CSV table of C-alpha atoms in Angstrom, one decimal:
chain,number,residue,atom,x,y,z
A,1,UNK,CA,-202.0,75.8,0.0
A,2,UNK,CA,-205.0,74.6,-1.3
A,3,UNK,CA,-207.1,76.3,-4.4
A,4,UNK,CA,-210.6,75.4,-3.4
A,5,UNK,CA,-211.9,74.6,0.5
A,6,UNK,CA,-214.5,72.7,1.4
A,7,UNK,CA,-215.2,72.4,-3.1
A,8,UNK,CA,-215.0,76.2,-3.2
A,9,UNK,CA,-212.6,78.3,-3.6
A,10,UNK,CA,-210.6,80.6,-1.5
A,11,UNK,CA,-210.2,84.4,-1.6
A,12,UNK,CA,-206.5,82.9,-2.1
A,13,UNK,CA,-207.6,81.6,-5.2
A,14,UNK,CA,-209.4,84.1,-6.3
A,15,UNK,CA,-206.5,87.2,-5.5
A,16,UNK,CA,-204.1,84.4,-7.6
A,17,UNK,CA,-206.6,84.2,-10.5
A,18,UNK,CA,-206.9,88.3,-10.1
A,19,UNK,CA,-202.9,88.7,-9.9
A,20,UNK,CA,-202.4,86.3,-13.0
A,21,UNK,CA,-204.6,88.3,-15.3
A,22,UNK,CA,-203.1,91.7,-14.2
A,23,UNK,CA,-199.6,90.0,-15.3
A,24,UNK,CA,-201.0,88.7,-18.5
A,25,UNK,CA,-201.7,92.6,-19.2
A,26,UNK,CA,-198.5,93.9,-18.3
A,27,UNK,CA,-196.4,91.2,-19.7
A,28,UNK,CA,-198.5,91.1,-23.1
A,29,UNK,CA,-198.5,94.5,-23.6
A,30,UNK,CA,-194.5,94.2,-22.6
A,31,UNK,CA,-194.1,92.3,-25.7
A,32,UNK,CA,-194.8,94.7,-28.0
A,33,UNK,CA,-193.0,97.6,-26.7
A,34,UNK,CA,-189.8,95.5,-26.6
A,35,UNK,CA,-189.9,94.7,-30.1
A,36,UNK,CA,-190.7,98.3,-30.7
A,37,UNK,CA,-187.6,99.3,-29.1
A,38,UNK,CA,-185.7,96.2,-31.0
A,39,UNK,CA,-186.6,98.1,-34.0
A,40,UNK,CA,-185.8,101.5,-32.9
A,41,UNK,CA,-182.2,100.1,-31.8
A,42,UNK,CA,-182.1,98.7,-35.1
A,43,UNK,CA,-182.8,101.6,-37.1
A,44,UNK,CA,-180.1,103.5,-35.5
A,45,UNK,CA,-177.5,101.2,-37.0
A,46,UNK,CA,-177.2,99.4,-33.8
A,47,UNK,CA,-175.7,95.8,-33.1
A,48,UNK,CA,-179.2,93.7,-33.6
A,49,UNK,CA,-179.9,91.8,-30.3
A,50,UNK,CA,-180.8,88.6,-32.4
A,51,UNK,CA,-176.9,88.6,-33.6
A,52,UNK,CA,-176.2,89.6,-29.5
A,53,UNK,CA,-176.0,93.1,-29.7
A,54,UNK,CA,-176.8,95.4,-26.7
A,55,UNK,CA,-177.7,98.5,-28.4
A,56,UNK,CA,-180.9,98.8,-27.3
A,57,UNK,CA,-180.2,99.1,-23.7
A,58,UNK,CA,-179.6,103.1,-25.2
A,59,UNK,CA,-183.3,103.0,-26.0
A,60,UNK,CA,-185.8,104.1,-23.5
A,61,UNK,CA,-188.7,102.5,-25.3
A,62,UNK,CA,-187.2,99.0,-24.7
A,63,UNK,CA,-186.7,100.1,-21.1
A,64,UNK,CA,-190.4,100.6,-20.8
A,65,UNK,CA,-190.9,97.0,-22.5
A,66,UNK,CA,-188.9,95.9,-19.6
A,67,UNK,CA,-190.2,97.4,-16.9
A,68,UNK,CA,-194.0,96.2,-18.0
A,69,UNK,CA,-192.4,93.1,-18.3
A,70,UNK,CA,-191.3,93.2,-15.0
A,71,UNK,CA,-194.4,94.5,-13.7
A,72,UNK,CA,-195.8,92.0,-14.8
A,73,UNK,CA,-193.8,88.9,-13.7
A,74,UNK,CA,-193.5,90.5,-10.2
A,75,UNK,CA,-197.5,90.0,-10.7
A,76,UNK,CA,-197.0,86.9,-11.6
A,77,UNK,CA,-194.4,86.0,-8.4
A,78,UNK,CA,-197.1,86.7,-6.3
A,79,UNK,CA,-199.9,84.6,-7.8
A,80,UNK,CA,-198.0,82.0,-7.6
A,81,UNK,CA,-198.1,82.4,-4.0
A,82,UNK,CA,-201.8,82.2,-3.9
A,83,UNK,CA,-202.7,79.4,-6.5
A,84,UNK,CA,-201.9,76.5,-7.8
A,85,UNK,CA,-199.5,76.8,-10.9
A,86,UNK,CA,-201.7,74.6,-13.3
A,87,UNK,CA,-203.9,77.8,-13.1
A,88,UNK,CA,-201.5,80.4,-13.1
A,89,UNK,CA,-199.5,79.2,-15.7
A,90,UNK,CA,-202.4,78.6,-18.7
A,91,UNK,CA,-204.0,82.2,-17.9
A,92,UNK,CA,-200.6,83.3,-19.3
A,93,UNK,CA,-202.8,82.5,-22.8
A,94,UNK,CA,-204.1,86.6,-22.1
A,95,UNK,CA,-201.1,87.8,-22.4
A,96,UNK,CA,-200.9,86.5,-26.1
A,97,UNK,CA,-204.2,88.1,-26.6
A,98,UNK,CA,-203.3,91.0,-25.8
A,99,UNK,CA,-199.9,91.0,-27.6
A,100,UNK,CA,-201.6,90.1,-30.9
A,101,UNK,CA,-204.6,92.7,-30.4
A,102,UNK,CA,-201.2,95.6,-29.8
A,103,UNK,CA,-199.0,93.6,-32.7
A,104,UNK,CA,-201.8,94.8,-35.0
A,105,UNK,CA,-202.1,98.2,-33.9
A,106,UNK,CA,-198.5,99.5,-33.4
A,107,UNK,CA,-196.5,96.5,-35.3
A,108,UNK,CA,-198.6,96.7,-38.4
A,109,UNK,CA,-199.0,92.9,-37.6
A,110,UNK,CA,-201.9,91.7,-39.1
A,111,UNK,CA,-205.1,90.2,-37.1
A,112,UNK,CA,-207.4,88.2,-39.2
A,113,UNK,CA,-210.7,86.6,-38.6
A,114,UNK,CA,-208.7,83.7,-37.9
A,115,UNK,CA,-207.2,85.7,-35.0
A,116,UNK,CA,-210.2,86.7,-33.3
A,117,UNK,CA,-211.5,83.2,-33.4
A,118,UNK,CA,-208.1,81.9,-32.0
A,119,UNK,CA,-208.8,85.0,-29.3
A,120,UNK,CA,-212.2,83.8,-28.5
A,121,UNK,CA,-211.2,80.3,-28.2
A,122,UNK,CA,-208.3,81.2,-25.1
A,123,UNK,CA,-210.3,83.4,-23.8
A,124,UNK,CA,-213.3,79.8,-23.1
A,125,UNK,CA,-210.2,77.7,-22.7
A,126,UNK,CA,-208.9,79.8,-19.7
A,127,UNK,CA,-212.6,79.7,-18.6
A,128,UNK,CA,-212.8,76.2,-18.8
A,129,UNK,CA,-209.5,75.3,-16.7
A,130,UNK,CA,-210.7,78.1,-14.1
A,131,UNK,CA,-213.8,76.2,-13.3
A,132,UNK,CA,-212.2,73.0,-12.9
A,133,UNK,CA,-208.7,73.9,-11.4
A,134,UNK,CA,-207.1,71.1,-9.3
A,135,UNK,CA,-205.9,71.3,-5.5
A,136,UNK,CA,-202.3,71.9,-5.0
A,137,UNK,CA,-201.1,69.9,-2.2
A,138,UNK,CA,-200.6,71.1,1.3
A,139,UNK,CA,-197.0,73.2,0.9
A,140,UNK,CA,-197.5,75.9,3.7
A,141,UNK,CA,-193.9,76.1,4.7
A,142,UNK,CA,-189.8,76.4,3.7
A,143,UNK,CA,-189.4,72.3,5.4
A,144,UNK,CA,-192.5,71.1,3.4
A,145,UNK,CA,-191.2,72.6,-0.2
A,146,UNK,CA,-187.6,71.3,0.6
A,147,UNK,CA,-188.2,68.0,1.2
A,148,UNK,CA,-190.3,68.1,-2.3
A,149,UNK,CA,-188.0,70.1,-4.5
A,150,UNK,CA,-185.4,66.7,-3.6
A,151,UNK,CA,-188.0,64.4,-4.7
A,152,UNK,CA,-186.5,62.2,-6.9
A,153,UNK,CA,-189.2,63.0,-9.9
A,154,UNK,CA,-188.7,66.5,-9.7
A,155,UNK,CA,-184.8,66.4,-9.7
A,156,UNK,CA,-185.1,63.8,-12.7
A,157,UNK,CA,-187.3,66.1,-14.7
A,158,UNK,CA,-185.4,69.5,-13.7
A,159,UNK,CA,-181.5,67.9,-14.9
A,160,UNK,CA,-183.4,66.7,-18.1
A,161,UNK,CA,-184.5,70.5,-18.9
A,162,UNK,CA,-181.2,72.3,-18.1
A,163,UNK,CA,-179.5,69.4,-20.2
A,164,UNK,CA,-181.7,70.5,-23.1
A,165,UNK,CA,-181.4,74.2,-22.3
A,166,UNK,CA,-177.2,74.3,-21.9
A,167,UNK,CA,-177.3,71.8,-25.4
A,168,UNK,CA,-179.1,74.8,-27.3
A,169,UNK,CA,-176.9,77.1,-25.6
A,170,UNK,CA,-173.7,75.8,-26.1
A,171,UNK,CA,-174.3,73.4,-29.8
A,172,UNK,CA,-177.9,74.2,-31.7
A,173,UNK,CA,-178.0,78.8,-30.9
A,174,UNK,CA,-174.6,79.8,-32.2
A,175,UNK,CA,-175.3,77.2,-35.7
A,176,UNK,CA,-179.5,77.8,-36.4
A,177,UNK,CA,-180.6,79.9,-33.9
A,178,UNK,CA,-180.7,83.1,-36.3
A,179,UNK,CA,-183.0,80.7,-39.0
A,180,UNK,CA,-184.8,78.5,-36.2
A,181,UNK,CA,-187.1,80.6,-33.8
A,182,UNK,CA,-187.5,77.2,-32.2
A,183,UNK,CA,-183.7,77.5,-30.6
A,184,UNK,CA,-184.5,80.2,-28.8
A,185,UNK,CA,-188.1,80.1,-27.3
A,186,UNK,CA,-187.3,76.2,-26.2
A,187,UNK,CA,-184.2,77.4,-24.3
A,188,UNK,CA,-186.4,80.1,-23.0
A,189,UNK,CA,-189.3,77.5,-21.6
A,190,UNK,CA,-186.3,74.7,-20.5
A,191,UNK,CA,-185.5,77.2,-17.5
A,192,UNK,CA,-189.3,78.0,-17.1
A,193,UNK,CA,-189.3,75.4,-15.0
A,194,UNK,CA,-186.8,77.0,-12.4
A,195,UNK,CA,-188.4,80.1,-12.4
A,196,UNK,CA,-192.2,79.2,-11.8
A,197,UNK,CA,-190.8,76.9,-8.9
A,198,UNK,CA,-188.7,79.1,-7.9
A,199,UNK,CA,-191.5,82.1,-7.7
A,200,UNK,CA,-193.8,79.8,-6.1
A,201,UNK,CA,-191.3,79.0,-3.2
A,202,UNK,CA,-190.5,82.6,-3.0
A,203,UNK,CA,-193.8,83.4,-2.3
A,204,UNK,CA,-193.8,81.1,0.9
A,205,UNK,CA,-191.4,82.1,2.2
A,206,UNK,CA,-192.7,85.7,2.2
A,207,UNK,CA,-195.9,84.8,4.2
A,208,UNK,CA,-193.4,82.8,6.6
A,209,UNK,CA,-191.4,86.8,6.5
A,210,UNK,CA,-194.8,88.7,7.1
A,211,UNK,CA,-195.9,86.1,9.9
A,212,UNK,CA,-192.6,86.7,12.0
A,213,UNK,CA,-190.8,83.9,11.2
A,214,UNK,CA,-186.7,84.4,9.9
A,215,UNK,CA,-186.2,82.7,6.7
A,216,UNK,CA,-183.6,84.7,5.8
A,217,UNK,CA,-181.3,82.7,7.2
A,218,UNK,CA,-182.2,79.7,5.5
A,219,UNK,CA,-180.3,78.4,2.7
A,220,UNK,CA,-183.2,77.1,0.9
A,221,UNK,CA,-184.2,80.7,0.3
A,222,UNK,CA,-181.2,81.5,-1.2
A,223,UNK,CA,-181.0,78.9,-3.5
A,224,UNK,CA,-184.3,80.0,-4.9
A,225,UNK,CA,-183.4,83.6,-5.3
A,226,UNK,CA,-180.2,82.8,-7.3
A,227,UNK,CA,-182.2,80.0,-9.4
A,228,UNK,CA,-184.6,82.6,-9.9
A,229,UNK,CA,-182.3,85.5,-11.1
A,230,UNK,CA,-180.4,83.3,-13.3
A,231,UNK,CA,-183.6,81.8,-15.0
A,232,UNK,CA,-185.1,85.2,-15.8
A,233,UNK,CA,-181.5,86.3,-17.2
A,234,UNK,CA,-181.4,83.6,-19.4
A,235,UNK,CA,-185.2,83.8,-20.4
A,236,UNK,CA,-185.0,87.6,-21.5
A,237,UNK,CA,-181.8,87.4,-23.2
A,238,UNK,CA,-182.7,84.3,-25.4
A,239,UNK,CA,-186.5,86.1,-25.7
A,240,UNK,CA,-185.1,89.2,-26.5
A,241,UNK,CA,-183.2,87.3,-29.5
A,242,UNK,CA,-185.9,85.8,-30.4
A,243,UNK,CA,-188.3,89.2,-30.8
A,244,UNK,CA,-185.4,90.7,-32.5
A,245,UNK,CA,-185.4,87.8,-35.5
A,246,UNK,CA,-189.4,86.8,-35.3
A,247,UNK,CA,-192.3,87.9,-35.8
A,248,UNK,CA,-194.1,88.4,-32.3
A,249,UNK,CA,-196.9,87.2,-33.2
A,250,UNK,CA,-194.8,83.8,-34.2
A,251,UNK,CA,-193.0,84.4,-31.0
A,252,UNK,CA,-195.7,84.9,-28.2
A,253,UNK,CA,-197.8,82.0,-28.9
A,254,UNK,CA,-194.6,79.6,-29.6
A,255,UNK,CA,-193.2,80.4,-26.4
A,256,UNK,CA,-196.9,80.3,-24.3
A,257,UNK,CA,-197.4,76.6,-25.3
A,258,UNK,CA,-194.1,75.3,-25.1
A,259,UNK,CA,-194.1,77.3,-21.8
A,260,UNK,CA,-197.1,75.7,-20.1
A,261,UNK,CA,-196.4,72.7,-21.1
A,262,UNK,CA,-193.2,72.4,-19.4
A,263,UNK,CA,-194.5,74.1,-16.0
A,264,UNK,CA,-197.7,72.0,-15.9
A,265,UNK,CA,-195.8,69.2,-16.3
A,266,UNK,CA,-193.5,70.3,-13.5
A,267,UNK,CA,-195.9,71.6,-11.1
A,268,UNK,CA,-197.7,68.1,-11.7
A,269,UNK,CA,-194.5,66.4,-10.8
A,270,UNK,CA,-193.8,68.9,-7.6
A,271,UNK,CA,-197.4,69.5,-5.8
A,272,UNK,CA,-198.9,66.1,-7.1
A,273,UNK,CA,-202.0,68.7,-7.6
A,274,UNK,CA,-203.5,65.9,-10.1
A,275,UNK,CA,-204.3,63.4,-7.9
A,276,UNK,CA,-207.5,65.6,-5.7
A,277,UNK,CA,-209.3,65.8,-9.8
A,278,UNK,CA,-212.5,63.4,-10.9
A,279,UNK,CA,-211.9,62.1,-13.9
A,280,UNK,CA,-214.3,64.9,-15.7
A,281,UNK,CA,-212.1,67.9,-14.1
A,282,UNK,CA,-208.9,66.3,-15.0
A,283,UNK,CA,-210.9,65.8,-19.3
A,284,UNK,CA,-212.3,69.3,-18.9
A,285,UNK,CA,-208.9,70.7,-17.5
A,286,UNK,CA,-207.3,68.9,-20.4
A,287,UNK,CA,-209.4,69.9,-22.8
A,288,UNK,CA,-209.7,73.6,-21.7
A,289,UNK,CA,-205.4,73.4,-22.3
A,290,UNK,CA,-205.8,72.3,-25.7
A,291,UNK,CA,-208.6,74.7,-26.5
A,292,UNK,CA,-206.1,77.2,-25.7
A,293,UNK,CA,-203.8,76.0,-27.9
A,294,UNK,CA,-205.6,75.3,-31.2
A,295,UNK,CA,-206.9,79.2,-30.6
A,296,UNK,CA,-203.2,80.5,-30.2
A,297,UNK,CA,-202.6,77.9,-33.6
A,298,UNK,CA,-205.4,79.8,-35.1
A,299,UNK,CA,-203.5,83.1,-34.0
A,300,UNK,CA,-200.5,82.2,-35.7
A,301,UNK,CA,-201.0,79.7,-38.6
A,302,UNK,CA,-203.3,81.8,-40.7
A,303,UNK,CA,-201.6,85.1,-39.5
A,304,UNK,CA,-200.6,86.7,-43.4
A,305,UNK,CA,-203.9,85.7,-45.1
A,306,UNK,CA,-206.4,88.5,-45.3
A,307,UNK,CA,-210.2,88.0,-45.3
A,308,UNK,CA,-210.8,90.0,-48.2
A,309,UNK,CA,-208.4,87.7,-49.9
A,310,UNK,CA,-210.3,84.4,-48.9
A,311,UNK,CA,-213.9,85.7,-49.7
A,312,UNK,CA,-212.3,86.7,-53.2
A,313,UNK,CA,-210.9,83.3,-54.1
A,314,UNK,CA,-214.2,81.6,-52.9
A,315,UNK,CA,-216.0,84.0,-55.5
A,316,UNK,CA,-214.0,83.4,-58.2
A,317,UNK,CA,-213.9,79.8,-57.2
A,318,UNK,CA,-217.7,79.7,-57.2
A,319,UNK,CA,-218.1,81.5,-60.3
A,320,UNK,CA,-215.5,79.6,-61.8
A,321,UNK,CA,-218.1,76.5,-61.1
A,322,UNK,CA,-220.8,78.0,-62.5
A,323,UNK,CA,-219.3,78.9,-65.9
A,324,UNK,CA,-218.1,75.5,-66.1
A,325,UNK,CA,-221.5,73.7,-65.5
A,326,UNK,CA,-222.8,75.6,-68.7
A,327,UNK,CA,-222.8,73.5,-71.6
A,328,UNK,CA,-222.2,76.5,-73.7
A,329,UNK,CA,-219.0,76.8,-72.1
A,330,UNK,CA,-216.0,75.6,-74.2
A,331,UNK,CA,-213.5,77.1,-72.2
A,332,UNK,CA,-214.0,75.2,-68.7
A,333,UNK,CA,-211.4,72.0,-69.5
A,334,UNK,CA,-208.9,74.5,-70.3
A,335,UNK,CA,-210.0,76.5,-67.2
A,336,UNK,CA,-209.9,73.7,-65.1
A,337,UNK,CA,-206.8,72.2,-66.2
């Protein structure tokens, strides 16, 4: 399956670009009515779902949350069959957009100057991977992705996340994972790697299904479907910890970068989709990654300082300076000091 053909791209490419978007929208968006619901579950003296409560399942505003989350990862299942997941995967930086721009509508989460910057800044980055995204290698059937998910590389990588994941799990959640937002979101992005895969396989062998071939009987597709069920399990349980004790705004970006990084790294190991870039695609794909992620660190490291606030100290600051360069002024080393 190849993003581009003869160095343009595919109406495949483009209905996977198109998909990926929609499931930024409806995941984003997801985001926020979860944590409304968290709250609501909250306020009626439930259990919190941070301390592994499941009192919010009563709540029909978390429901919603769930199903636009679903929505929007059923969207993302099926972009995955169309292109390459070092594209799919980064455009997930909308759906933190949009959760920030709803955080400060219906959260009371604030949005600063800072924010719109960092909002700005994915929105180019996402831009700037599009125009330069890599080829995925040739995976068009069940035999082709089998004999890579048993590449040695991939198998490697794949133990060395669910080691990670089951050592949160089991030694680091039940100790910090209440203080540590970290716990949580880096269980949730160990198993993204089983999921994206996972979706991506899925989706190949539904145009084998829709071509007439059986792959129901295959035990290939199996194993993905139970990988996949059990990776999204885990993923919204530790998630929905993690909205229930965080700040979403902290959350969403957190989990987008250590996210990405994971399945760009796995993809990369899988479809060997590096190897068709120039050397200026593979620097302008990197650098459209990182632009993303100093915008989503501009999102969420200057998140609780308000403009007013900064112009304000920069006046008194500056008028501070100009009293001081008065010779008349006997007050500025005390000032000062």
């Amino acid at each position: 399956m190849a993003a581009k053909t003869d160095g343009k791209p595919s109406m495949d490419f483009y209905v996977g670009v198109s998909l990926a978007i929609s499931s930024s929208l409806f995941i984003g968006a997801s985001f926020v009515i979860t944590k409304k619901g968290l709250q609501r579950a909250t306020a009626n003296k439930a259990t919190r779902a941070g301390q592994g409560g499941l009192g919010y399942l009563k709540d029909y505003i978390w429901w919603l949350g769930f199903l636009s989350m679903l929505t929007g990862e059923l969207c993302n299942f099926s972009a995955y069959a169309f292109a390459p997941a070092t594209v799919v995967t980064p455009l997930g930086a909308l759906s933190v957009i949009v959760s920030a721009l709803l955080s400060s509508r219906y959260l009371n989460e604030s949005l600063n100057l800072h924010g719109v910057i960092g909002c700005v800044l994915c929105i180019l980055g996402s831009t700037q991977l599009l125009t330069n995204a890599p080829r995925s290698d040739d995976v068009d059937s069940l035999d082709d992705l089998r004999d890579k998910l048993f590449d040695i590389g991939f198998v490697s990588y794949t133990l060395v996340m669910m080691m990670i994941a089951v050592f949160m799990m089991v030694v680091v959640a039940p100790r910090h994972g209440t203080r540590n937002m970290l716990v949580y979101v880096t269980i949730c992005a160990c198993f993204g790697c089983i999921t994206v895969m996972s979706c991506k396989g899925l989706g190949i062998a539904v145009k084998e299904w829709l071509s007439g071939k059986s792959v129901l009987m295959s035990w290939t597709v199996w194993l993905l479907i139970i990988s996949l069920i059990m990776g999204i399990s885990i993923q919204l349980n530790y998630l929905n910890r993690a909205l229930d004790m965080f700040n979403t705004a902290l959350v969403t970006p957190v989990y987008y970068v250590l996210f990405t990084s994971v399945v760009i790294t796995a993809s990369a190991i899988l479809y060997k989709e590096w190897r068709h870039l120039s050397a200026v695609q593979t620097t302008n794909t990197v650098g459209g990654f990182l632009t993303i992620i100093i915008g989503i660190f501009l999102l969420q490291a200057f998140k609780d300082i308000q403009d007013g606030n900064i112009l304000l100290q920069l006046y008194n600051r500056a008028s501070s300076n100009a009293t001081c360069s008065s010779p008349a002024n006997t007050k500025c080393d005390a000032f000062s000091a």
